[in-house]
Short mmCIF file of C-alpha atoms in Angstrom, two decimals:
data_model
loop_
_atom_site.label_atom_id
_atom_site.label_comp_id
_atom_site.label_asym_id
_atom_site.label_seq_id
_atom_site.Cartn_x
_atom_site.Cartn_y
_atom_site.Cartn_z
CA MET A 1 -54.37 67.82 13.17
CA ASP A 2 -54.17 71.61 12.81
CA ILE A 3 -56.96 73.53 11.11
CA GLY A 4 -54.85 74.43 8.06
CA THR A 5 -54.20 70.75 7.36
CA ALA A 6 -57.85 69.98 7.94
CA LEU A 7 -58.90 72.64 5.47
CA SER A 8 -56.50 71.30 2.84
CA LEU A 9 -57.91 67.81 3.34
CA CYS A 10 -61.39 69.24 3.10
CA PHE A 11 -60.60 70.81 -0.27
CA TYR A 12 -59.08 67.53 -1.43
CA ALA A 13 -62.17 65.61 -0.38
CA PHE A 14 -64.38 67.92 -2.37
CA SER A 15 -62.35 67.10 -5.48
CA HIS A 16 -64.07 63.69 -5.37
CA ALA A 17 -67.53 64.99 -4.56
CA ARG A 18 -70.57 65.00 -6.84
CA PRO A 19 -71.69 68.27 -8.49
CA HIS A 20 -74.01 70.40 -6.41
CA ARG A 21 -75.56 73.77 -6.79
CA ILE A 22 -73.45 76.56 -5.30
CA PHE A 23 -74.53 77.84 -1.91
CA ALA A 24 -77.63 79.92 -2.71
CA GLY A 25 -76.60 82.98 -0.74
CA ASN A 26 -73.56 83.42 -2.98
CA ALA A 27 -75.51 83.28 -6.26
CA LEU A 28 -76.24 87.01 -5.95
CA ILE A 29 -72.69 87.96 -6.97
CA SER A 30 -72.92 85.78 -10.08
CA ARG A 31 -76.29 87.24 -11.09
CA MET A 32 -74.91 90.74 -10.68
CA ALA A 33 -71.91 89.88 -12.83
CA ASP A 34 -74.15 88.59 -15.66
CA LYS A 35 -75.55 92.08 -16.21
CA GLU A 36 -72.49 93.72 -17.69
CA GLY A 37 -72.52 97.01 -19.53
CA SER A 38 -69.96 98.24 -22.02
CA MET A 39 -66.59 98.81 -20.37
CA SER A 40 -63.05 97.89 -21.36
CA ILE A 41 -59.66 97.81 -19.66
CA ASP A 42 -58.66 100.80 -21.81
CA ASP A 43 -61.70 102.63 -20.43
CA LEU A 44 -60.47 101.84 -16.92
CA LYS A 45 -57.03 103.23 -17.72
CA SER A 46 -58.55 106.49 -18.93
CA LYS A 47 -60.48 106.84 -15.66
CA ILE A 48 -57.47 106.36 -13.37
CA PRO A 49 -56.21 109.81 -12.29
CA ASP A 50 -52.59 110.93 -12.19
CA PHE A 51 -52.32 110.46 -8.43
CA ALA A 52 -52.59 106.73 -9.20
CA LYS A 53 -50.24 106.71 -12.20
CA ASP A 54 -48.44 103.64 -10.85
CA VAL A 55 -51.74 101.79 -10.76
CA ARG A 56 -52.39 102.72 -14.39
CA LEU A 57 -48.94 101.50 -15.42
CA ASN A 58 -49.35 98.25 -13.50
CA LEU A 59 -52.69 97.69 -15.21
CA SER A 60 -51.05 98.18 -18.61
CA SER A 61 -48.26 95.72 -17.84
CA MET A 62 -50.71 93.12 -16.55
CA ALA A 63 -52.67 93.10 -19.79
CA SER A 64 -49.58 92.02 -21.76
CA ASP A 65 -48.19 89.57 -19.16
CA GLU A 66 -48.14 85.98 -20.47
CA THR A 67 -46.94 84.14 -17.35
CA LEU A 68 -50.32 82.42 -16.93
CA THR A 69 -52.25 80.47 -19.54
CA PRO A 70 -55.08 82.42 -21.23
CA GLN A 71 -57.68 80.47 -19.25
CA GLN A 72 -55.89 81.10 -15.96
CA LYS A 73 -55.39 84.77 -16.74
CA TYR A 74 -58.85 85.67 -17.96
CA GLY A 75 -60.61 83.53 -15.38
CA LEU A 76 -58.61 85.39 -12.75
CA PHE A 77 -59.67 88.69 -14.32
CA VAL A 78 -63.31 87.69 -13.85
CA ALA A 79 -62.97 86.32 -10.31
CA CYS A 80 -60.91 89.24 -9.02
CA GLY A 81 -62.94 91.83 -10.92
CA ILE A 82 -66.04 90.58 -9.11
CA ALA A 83 -64.19 90.35 -5.79
CA SER A 84 -63.12 94.00 -6.12
CA ARG A 85 -66.77 94.99 -5.60
CA ASN A 86 -66.40 97.87 -8.05
CA ALA A 87 -68.93 97.90 -10.88
CA ASP A 88 -66.62 99.48 -13.47
CA VAL A 89 -63.77 97.09 -12.66
CA ARG A 90 -66.10 94.11 -12.78
CA LYS A 91 -67.61 95.12 -16.11
CA ALA A 92 -64.23 95.79 -17.71
CA PHE A 93 -62.60 92.54 -16.67
CA VAL A 94 -65.62 90.36 -17.37
CA GLY A 95 -65.97 92.05 -20.75
CA GLU A 96 -62.29 91.49 -21.54
CA ALA A 97 -62.51 87.83 -20.57
CA THR A 98 -65.74 87.19 -22.46
CA ALA A 99 -63.97 88.01 -25.72
CA LYS A 100 -61.05 85.67 -24.94
CA VAL A 101 -62.40 82.49 -23.29
CA ASP A 102 -65.57 80.44 -23.49
CA ALA A 103 -68.60 80.73 -21.25
CA SER A 104 -67.67 77.76 -19.05
CA VAL A 105 -64.54 79.61 -17.88
CA ILE A 106 -66.53 82.76 -17.13
CA GLN A 107 -69.09 80.83 -15.10
CA ALA A 108 -66.43 78.90 -13.16
CA ALA A 109 -64.60 82.13 -12.34
CA LYS A 110 -67.85 83.62 -11.05
CA SER A 111 -68.24 80.50 -8.92
CA ALA A 112 -64.74 81.02 -7.50
CA ALA A 113 -65.53 84.61 -6.52
CA SER A 114 -68.84 83.56 -4.99
CA ILE A 115 -67.66 80.59 -2.96
CA MET A 116 -64.60 82.44 -1.71
CA GLY A 117 -66.89 85.25 -0.58
CA MET A 118 -68.25 82.70 1.86
CA ASN A 119 -65.14 80.71 2.73
CA ASN A 120 -62.89 83.71 3.22
CA VAL A 121 -65.20 85.18 5.84
CA TYR A 122 -65.79 81.92 7.69
CA TYR A 123 -62.22 80.62 7.74
CA ARG A 124 -60.73 84.01 8.52
CA PHE A 125 -62.93 84.05 11.62
CA VAL A 126 -61.88 80.51 12.54
CA HIS A 127 -58.24 81.46 12.07
CA LEU A 128 -58.35 84.74 14.00
CA ALA A 129 -60.70 83.86 16.83
CA THR A 130 -58.93 83.42 20.17
CA ASN A 131 -61.35 80.64 21.10
CA LYS A 132 -59.94 77.56 19.34
CA ASP A 133 -63.15 75.54 19.78
CA TYR A 134 -64.35 76.80 16.39
CA ARG A 135 -61.50 74.94 14.69
CA THR A 136 -62.99 71.57 15.63
CA MET A 137 -66.59 72.43 14.73
CA PRO A 138 -68.04 71.35 11.35
CA ALA A 139 -68.43 74.31 9.00
CA LYS A 140 -71.82 73.12 7.68
CA LEU A 141 -71.27 75.10 4.49
CA ARG A 142 -71.76 73.73 0.99
CA MET A 143 -68.66 74.13 -1.17
CA ASN A 144 -68.96 71.25 -3.63
CA VAL A 145 -68.09 73.55 -6.53
CA ILE A 146 -64.46 73.42 -5.39
CA GLY A 147 -64.33 69.77 -6.42
CA ASN A 148 -66.49 70.19 -9.52
CA PRO A 149 -65.85 73.66 -10.95
CA GLY A 150 -66.49 72.80 -14.60
CA VAL A 151 -62.92 73.71 -15.59
CA ASP A 152 -59.41 72.50 -14.76
CA LYS A 153 -59.31 72.25 -10.95
CA VAL A 154 -55.83 73.76 -10.81
CA ASP A 155 -57.08 76.89 -12.57
CA PHE A 156 -60.01 77.13 -10.15
CA GLU A 157 -57.59 76.81 -7.21
CA LEU A 158 -55.47 79.61 -8.66
CA TRP A 159 -58.48 81.92 -8.92
CA SER A 160 -59.56 80.95 -5.41
CA LEU A 161 -56.11 81.82 -4.10
CA ALA A 162 -56.19 85.22 -5.81
CA VAL A 163 -59.62 86.06 -4.41
CA SER A 164 -58.53 84.86 -0.96
CA ALA A 165 -55.60 87.28 -1.14
CA ILE A 166 -58.00 90.14 -1.89
CA ASN A 167 -60.30 89.12 0.95
CA GLY A 168 -57.43 88.58 3.40
CA CYS A 169 -58.03 85.01 4.53
CA GLY A 170 -54.66 83.61 5.59
CA MET A 171 -55.96 80.12 6.22
CA CYS A 172 -57.53 79.97 2.76
CA ILE A 173 -54.35 81.33 1.17
CA ASP A 174 -52.29 78.57 2.79
CA ALA A 175 -54.78 75.86 1.83
CA HIS A 176 -55.05 76.86 -1.84
CA GLU A 177 -51.32 77.51 -2.17
CA ASP A 178 -50.65 74.04 -0.77
CA VAL A 179 -52.96 72.43 -3.33
CA LEU A 180 -51.30 74.38 -6.15
CA ARG A 181 -47.78 73.42 -5.08
CA LYS A 182 -48.78 69.76 -4.87
CA ALA A 183 -50.08 70.11 -8.43
CA ASN A 184 -46.62 71.38 -9.47
CA VAL A 185 -47.74 74.94 -10.14
CA SER A 186 -44.66 77.17 -10.08
CA SER A 187 -43.97 79.87 -7.52
CA GLU A 188 -43.84 82.34 -10.40
CA ALA A 189 -47.38 81.47 -11.51
CA ILE A 190 -48.69 81.69 -7.95
CA GLN A 191 -46.97 85.03 -7.39
CA THR A 192 -48.30 86.32 -10.71
CA ALA A 193 -51.86 85.42 -9.75
CA VAL A 194 -51.58 87.33 -6.48
CA ARG A 195 -49.83 90.23 -8.22
CA PHE A 196 -52.72 90.46 -10.68
CA ALA A 197 -55.19 90.36 -7.79
CA SER A 198 -53.38 93.23 -6.07
CA ILE A 199 -53.39 95.31 -9.25
CA ILE A 200 -57.10 94.74 -9.85
CA GLN A 201 -57.91 95.71 -6.28
CA SER A 202 -55.73 98.82 -6.53
CA VAL A 203 -57.62 99.87 -9.67
CA ALA A 204 -60.91 99.63 -7.77
CA ILE A 205 -59.53 101.73 -4.91
CA ALA A 206 -58.05 104.32 -7.28
CA LEU A 207 -61.42 104.75 -8.97
CA GLU A 208 -63.16 105.07 -5.61
CA ALA A 209 -60.59 107.68 -4.56
CA ALA A 210 -61.16 109.61 -7.77
CA ASP A 211 -64.88 109.80 -6.98
CA THR A 212 -64.10 111.77 -3.82
CA GLU A 213 -62.52 114.66 -5.72
#
C-alpha cells in the first residue's frame, strides 16, 4: 500500500473515532485567532497598494463568489486567514465570518488551520524524504478532530484541502481531494476552495510587500 492510500485510509478511520482534544501544540493558533481586533475585508482592500492591483481585484471578486455554500466559504475564510500568518488578514477574514456563520463553524475552521499546521509539515516531510522508511512508521500524532470536527465533515475536508494548498503538502492535498471526490464534491467547488486560498495568501504577501516600502 502506498503512503497516499494509507493517509486516505487514516483520515477515513478518524471519521469513526471518538472526540478528543486537539493536539495541544496547535492550540496556540486558535488562541491567537480568538483575540481579533476591528478589521474588515474592505479595510484590507484599502491597504493593498497599486503594485498588487490584481490581488485587490481578485479579493473583490472572491467576496461575491457564491460557488461554495456560506458555511464552506466563511469557514474557509477563517482557516486560510489563520494559515496566512498575517494578523490583518486573519482579523479581517475571521471578522467577516463571525458576522455570517455561527460560532461552531468558526471554531471548526480554527481547528482545521491548527491540525493542518501539524499534518502539512509532517506529511510533506514523509512525502519528500528520500528515505522511504518514514512512510511505514506510525505518525504518533493526534488528529481525532478530523473525524469529529463539530461541523459537516465534507466542509472540514474542504478547509483542510485549502490550508494544505497554502502550506504546500502534496500528500495532504491528494488525501483530502480524494475524500472530497468520494463525497461527490464537484471539481468546481474544489478548485474554488483552492482559488480562494491562493487569493487570501496573495493578500497577505501583498501587505507584507507594502510594509517594505
